[in-house]
Tab-separated table of C-alpha atoms in Angstrom:
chain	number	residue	atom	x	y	z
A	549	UNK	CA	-1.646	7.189	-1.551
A	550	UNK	CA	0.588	10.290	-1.117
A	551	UNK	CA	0.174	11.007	-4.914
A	552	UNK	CA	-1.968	13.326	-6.453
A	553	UNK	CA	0.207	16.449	-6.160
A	554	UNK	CA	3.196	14.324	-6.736
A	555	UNK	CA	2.489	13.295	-10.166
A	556	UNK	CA	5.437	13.455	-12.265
A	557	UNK	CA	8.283	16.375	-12.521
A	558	UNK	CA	8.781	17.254	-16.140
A	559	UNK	CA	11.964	14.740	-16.319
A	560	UNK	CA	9.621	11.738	-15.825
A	561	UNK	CA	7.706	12.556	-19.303
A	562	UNK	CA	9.326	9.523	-20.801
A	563	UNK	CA	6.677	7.628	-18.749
A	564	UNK	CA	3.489	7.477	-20.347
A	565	UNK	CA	0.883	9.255	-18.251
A	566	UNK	CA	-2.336	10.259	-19.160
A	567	UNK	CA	-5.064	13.224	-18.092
A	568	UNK	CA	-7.375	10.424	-18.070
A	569	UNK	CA	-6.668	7.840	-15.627
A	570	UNK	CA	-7.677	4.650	-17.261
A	571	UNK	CA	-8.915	0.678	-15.157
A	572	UNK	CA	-6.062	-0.882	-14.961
A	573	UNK	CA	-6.580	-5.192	-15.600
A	574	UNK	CA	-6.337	-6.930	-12.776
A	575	UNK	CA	-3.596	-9.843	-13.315
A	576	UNK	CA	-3.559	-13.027	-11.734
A	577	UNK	CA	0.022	-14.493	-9.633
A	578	UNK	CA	0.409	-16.661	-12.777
A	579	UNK	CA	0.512	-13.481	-14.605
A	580	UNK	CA	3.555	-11.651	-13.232
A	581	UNK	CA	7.218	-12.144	-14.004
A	582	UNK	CA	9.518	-14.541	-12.154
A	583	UNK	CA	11.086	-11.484	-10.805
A	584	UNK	CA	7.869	-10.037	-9.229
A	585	UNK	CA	6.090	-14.012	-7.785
A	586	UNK	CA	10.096	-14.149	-5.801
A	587	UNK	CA	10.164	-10.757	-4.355
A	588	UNK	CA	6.325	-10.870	-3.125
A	589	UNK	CA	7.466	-14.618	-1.735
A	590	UNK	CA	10.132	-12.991	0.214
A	591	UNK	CA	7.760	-10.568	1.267
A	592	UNK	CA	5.684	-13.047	2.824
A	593	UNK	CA	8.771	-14.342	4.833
A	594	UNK	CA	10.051	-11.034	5.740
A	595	UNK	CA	6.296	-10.510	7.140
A	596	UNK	CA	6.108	-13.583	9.087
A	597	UNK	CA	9.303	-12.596	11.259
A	598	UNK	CA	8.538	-8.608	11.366
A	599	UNK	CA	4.710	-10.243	12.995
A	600	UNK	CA	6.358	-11.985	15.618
A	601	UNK	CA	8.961	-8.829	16.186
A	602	UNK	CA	5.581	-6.646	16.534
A	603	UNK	CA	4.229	-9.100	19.068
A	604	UNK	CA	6.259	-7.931	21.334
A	605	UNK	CA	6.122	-4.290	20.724
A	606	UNK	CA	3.323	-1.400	21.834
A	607	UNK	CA	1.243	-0.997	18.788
A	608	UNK	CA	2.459	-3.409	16.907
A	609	UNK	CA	5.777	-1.012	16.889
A	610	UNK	CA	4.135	2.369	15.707
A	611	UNK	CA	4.582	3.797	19.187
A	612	UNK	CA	7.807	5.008	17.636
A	613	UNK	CA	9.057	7.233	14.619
A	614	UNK	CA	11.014	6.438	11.199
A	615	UNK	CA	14.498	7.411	11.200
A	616	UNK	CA	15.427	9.794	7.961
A	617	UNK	CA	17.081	7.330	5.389
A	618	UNK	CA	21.285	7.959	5.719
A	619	UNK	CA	21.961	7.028	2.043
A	620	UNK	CA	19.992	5.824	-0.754
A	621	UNK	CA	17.347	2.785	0.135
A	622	UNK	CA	17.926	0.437	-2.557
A	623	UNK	CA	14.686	-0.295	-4.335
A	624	UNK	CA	12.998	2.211	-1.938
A	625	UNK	CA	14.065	5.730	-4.022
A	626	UNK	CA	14.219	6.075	-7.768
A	627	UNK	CA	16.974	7.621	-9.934
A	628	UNK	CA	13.942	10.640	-9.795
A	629	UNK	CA	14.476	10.483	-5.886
A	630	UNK	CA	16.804	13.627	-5.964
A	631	UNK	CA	13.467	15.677	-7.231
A	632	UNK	CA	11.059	15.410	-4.463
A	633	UNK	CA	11.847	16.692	-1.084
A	634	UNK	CA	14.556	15.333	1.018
A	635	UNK	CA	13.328	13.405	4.462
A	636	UNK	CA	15.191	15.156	6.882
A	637	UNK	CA	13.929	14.718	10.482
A	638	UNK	CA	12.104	11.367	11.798
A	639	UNK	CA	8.588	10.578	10.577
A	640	UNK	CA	5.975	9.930	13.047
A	641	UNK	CA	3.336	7.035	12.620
A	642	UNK	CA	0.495	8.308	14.007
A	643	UNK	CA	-1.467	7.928	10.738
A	644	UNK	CA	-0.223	4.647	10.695
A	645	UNK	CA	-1.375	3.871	14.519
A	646	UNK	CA	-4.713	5.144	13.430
A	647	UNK	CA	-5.093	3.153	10.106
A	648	UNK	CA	-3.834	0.059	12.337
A	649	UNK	CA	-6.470	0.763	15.095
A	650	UNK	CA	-9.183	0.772	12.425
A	651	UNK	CA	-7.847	-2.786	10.817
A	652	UNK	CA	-8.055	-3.879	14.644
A	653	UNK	CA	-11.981	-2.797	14.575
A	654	UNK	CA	-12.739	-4.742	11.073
A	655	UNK	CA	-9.764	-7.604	11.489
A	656	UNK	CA	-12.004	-10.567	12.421
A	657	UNK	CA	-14.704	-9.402	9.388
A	658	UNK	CA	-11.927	-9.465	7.270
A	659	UNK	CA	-10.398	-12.674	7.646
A	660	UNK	CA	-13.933	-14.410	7.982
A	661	UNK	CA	-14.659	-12.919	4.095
A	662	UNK	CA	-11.230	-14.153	2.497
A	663	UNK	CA	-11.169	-17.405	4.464
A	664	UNK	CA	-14.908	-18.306	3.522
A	665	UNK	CA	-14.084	-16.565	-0.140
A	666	UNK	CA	-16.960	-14.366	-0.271
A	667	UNK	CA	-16.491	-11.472	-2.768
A	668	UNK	CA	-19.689	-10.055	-1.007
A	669	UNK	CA	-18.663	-10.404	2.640
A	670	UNK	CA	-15.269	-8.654	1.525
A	671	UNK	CA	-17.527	-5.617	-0.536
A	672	UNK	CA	-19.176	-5.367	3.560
A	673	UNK	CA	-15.920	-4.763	5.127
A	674	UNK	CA	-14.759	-2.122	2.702
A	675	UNK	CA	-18.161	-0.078	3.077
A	676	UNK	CA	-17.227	-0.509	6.943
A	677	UNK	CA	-14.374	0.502	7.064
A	678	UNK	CA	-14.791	3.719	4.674
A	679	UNK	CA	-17.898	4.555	7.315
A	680	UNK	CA	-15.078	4.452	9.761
A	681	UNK	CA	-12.476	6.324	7.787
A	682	UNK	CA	-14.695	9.406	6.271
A	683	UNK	CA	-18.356	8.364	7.588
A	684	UNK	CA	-19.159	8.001	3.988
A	685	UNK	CA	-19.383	4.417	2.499
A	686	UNK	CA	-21.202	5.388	-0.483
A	687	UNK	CA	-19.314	4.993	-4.079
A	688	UNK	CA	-18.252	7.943	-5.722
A	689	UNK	CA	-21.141	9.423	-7.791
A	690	UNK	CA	-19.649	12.416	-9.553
A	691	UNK	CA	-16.595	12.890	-11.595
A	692	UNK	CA	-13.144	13.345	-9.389
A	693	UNK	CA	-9.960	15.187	-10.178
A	694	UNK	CA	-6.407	15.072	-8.258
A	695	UNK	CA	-5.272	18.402	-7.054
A	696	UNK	CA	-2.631	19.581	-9.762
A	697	UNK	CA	0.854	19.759	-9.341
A	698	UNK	CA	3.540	22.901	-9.508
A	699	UNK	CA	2.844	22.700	-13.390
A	700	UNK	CA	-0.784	22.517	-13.498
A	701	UNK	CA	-0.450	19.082	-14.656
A	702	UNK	CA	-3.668	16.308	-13.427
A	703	UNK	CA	-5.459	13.434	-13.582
A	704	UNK	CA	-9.243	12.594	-14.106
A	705	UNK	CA	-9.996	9.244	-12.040
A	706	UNK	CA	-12.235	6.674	-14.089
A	707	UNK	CA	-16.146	7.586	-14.367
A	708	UNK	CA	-17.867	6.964	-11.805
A	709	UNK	CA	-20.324	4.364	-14.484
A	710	UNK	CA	-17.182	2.248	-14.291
A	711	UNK	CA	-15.941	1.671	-10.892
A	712	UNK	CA	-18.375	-0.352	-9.353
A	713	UNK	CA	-18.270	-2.872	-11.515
A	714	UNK	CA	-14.130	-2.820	-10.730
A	715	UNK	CA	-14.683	-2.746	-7.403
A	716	UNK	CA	-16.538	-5.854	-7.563
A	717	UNK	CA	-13.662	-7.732	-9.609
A	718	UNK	CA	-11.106	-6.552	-7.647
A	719	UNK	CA	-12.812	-8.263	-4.303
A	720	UNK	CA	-13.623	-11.795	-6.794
A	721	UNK	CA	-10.164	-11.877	-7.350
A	722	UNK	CA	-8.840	-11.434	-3.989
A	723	UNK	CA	-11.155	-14.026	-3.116
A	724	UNK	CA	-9.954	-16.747	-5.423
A	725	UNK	CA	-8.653	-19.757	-4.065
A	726	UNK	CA	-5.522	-20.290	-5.923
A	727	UNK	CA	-2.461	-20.481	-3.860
A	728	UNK	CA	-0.239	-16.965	-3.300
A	729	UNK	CA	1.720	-15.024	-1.234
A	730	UNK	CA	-0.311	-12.839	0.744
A	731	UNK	CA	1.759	-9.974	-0.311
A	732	UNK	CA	0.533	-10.322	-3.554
A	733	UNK	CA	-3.322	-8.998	-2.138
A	734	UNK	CA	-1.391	-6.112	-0.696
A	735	UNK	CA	0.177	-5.024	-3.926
A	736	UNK	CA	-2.872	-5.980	-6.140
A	737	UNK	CA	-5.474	-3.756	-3.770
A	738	UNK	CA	-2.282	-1.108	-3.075
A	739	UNK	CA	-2.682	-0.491	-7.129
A	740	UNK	CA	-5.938	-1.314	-8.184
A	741	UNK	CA	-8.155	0.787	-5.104
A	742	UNK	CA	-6.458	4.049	-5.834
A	743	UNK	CA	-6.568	3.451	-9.726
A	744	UNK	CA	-10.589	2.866	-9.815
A	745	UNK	CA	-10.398	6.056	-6.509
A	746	UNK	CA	-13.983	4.227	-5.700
A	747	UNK	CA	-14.553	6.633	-3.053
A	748	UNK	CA	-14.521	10.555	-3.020
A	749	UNK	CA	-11.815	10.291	-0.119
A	750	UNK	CA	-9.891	7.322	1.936
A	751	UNK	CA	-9.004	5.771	-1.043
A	752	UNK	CA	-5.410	4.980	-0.133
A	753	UNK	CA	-6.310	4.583	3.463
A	754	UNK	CA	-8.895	1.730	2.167
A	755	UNK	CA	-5.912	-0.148	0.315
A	756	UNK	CA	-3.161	0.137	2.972
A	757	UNK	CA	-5.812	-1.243	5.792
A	758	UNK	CA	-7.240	-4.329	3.842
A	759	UNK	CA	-3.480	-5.432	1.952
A	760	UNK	CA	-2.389	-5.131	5.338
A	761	UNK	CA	-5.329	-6.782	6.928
A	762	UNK	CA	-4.428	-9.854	4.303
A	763	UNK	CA	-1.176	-10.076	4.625
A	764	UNK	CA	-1.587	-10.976	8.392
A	765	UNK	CA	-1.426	-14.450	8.708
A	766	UNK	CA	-3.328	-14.488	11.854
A	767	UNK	CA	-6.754	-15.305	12.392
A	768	UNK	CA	-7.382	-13.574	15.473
A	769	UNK	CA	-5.437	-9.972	15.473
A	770	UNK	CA	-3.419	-7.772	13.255
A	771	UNK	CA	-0.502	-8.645	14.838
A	772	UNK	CA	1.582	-6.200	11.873
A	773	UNK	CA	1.168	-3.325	10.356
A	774	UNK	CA	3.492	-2.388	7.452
A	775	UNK	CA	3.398	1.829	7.370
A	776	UNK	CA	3.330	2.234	3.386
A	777	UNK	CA	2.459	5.457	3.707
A	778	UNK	CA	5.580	6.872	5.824
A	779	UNK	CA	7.672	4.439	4.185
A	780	UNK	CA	6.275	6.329	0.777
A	781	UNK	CA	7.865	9.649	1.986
A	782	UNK	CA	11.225	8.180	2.862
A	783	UNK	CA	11.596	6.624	-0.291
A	784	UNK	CA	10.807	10.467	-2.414
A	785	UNK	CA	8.494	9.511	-5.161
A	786	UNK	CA	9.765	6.213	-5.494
A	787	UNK	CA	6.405	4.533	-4.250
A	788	UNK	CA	4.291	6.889	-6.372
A	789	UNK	CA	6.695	6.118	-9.710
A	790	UNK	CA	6.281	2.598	-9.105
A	791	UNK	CA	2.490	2.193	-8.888
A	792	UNK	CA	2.442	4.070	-11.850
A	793	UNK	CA	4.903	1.814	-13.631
A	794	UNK	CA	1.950	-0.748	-12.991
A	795	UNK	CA	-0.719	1.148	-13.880
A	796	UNK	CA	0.580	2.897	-17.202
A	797	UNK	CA	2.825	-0.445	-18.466
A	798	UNK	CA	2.051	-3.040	-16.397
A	799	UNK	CA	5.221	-4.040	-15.152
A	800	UNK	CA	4.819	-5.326	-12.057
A	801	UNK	CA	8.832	-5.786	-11.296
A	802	UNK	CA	9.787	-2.589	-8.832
A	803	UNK	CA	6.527	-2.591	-6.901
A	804	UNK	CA	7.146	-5.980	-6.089
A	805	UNK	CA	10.726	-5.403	-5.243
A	806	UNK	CA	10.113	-1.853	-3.531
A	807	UNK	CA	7.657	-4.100	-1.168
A	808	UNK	CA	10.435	-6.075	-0.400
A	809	UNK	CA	12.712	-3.371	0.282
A	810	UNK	CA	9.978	-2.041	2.334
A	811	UNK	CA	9.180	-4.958	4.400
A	812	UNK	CA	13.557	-5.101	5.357
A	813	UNK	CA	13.350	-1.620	6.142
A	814	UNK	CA	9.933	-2.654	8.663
A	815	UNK	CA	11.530	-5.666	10.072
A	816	UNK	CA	15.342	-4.166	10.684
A	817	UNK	CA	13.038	-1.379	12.597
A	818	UNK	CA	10.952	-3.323	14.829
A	819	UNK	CA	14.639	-5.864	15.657
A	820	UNK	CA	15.698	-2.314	16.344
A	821	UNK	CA	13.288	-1.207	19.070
A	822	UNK	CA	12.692	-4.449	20.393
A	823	UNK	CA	16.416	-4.638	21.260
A	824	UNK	CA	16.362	-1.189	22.504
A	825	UNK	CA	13.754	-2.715	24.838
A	826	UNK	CA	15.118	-5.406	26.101
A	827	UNK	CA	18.321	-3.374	26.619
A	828	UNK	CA	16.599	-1.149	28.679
A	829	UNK	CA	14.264	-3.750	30.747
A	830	UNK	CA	15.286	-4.530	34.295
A	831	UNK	CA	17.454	-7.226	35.285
């Protein structure tokens, strides 16, 4: 995640936040609002047609950059938007391209643990791909802090005692077989990996690579890539306000529906370049 020195500016205080970052419970579809189970559905459609966009593109369409947003991204920025800094020139995806080159590595590990629903198999591929990431796949043995932000405000991630035992629900319940949107993987791991921060480092790289790695419907390659992170910095704190609605209330509502948003913006993009493309091809 982009988070720990964007924590909260003062005017957020009406959002319960704690120095002590506690495990969040890890719901089930059943357990989420109407709201929440339709946007993560649409997800899952809006994924489908940005994959077969991406097909067609270098990179699965991080070749290119993200345009700065030209007015407010509904569901993207927050009414606390106006307080973090304004996105003025285009945002590369190189992180992206490397976080999607890594999924490539791991893709076919992946996909064989979730469709054979093996919580162990799954607890393999995240070990791999933090030894890609950092070269360290070992749990975090030592108490962790965020950095703190302008007002010495920060956040004291869950003992290490506690997170491997979290670590190990959170894969069970990605690998149970009740019907979902894929989406829903995404947003559980987006939440609950950077929550537990298993790892001293990658910890938002972890969750962006495997809820991507889900939400592919293929079997063979990740044909998509949605780039969370630089989508995070267009929409100014809105992404980091929003997992923390989750983690400090529960309310699942604008994640789902920022996902959503974020997905459009991802799709519109890739129609974007692929027309550019086909504009430009000869004959």
């Amino acid at each position: 995640m982009l988070a720990p020195r964007l924590i909260f500016p003062p005017e957020a205080a009406r959002l319960p936040y704690g120095r002590q970052r506690r495990l969040m419970p890890l719901p089930r579809l059943a357990d989420l609002p109407d709201a929440a189970r339709h946007a993560l559905w649409d997800v899952d459609v809006l994924a489908s047609q940005a994959a077969n966009l991406a097909a067609h593109l270098p990179s699965a369409g991080l070749e290119t950059a993200l345009p700065p947003a030209k007015a407010p991204l509904h569901d993207l920025h927050h009414e606390l938007s106006p307080l973090f800094p304004l996105v003025t020139a285009p945002i590369a995806l190189t992180a992206a391209r490397h976080e999607w080159a890594t999924l490539a590595r791991v893709f076919a590990q992946l996909h064989d643990a979730r469709a054979a629903r093996a919580p162990g198999a799954l607890l393999a591929t995240i070990h791999e791909v933090m030894a890609r990431l950092t070269g360290d796949p070992a749990l975090r043995d030592r108490d962790r802090c965020a950095s703190p932000d302008r007002f010495g405000r920060y956040v004291t991630y869950p003992a290490p005692a506690l997170i491997g035992a979290q670590l190990q629900r959170i894969v069970e319940r990605v690998c149970e077989p009740d019907p979902r949107p894929r989406s829903f993987d995404l947003a559980l791991l987006l939440v609950a990996i950077t929550n537990c921060h298993p790892f001293i480092d990658g910890n938002g790289r972890l969750a962006r690579i495997l809820g991507n790695g889900l939400l592919n419907d293929s079997a063979t390659v990740p044909r998509l890539y949605l780039p969370l992170r630089e989508i995070a910095r267009l929409a100014r704190g809105g992404y980091v306000l929003r997992v923390r609605l989750v983690e400090t209330q529960g309310d699942w509502v604008p994640l789902a529906r920022l996902l959503r948003a974020a997905m459009r913006l991802w799709h519109d993009h890739l129609l974007h370049r692929l027309e550019l493309e086909r504009s430009h091809a000869p004959g």
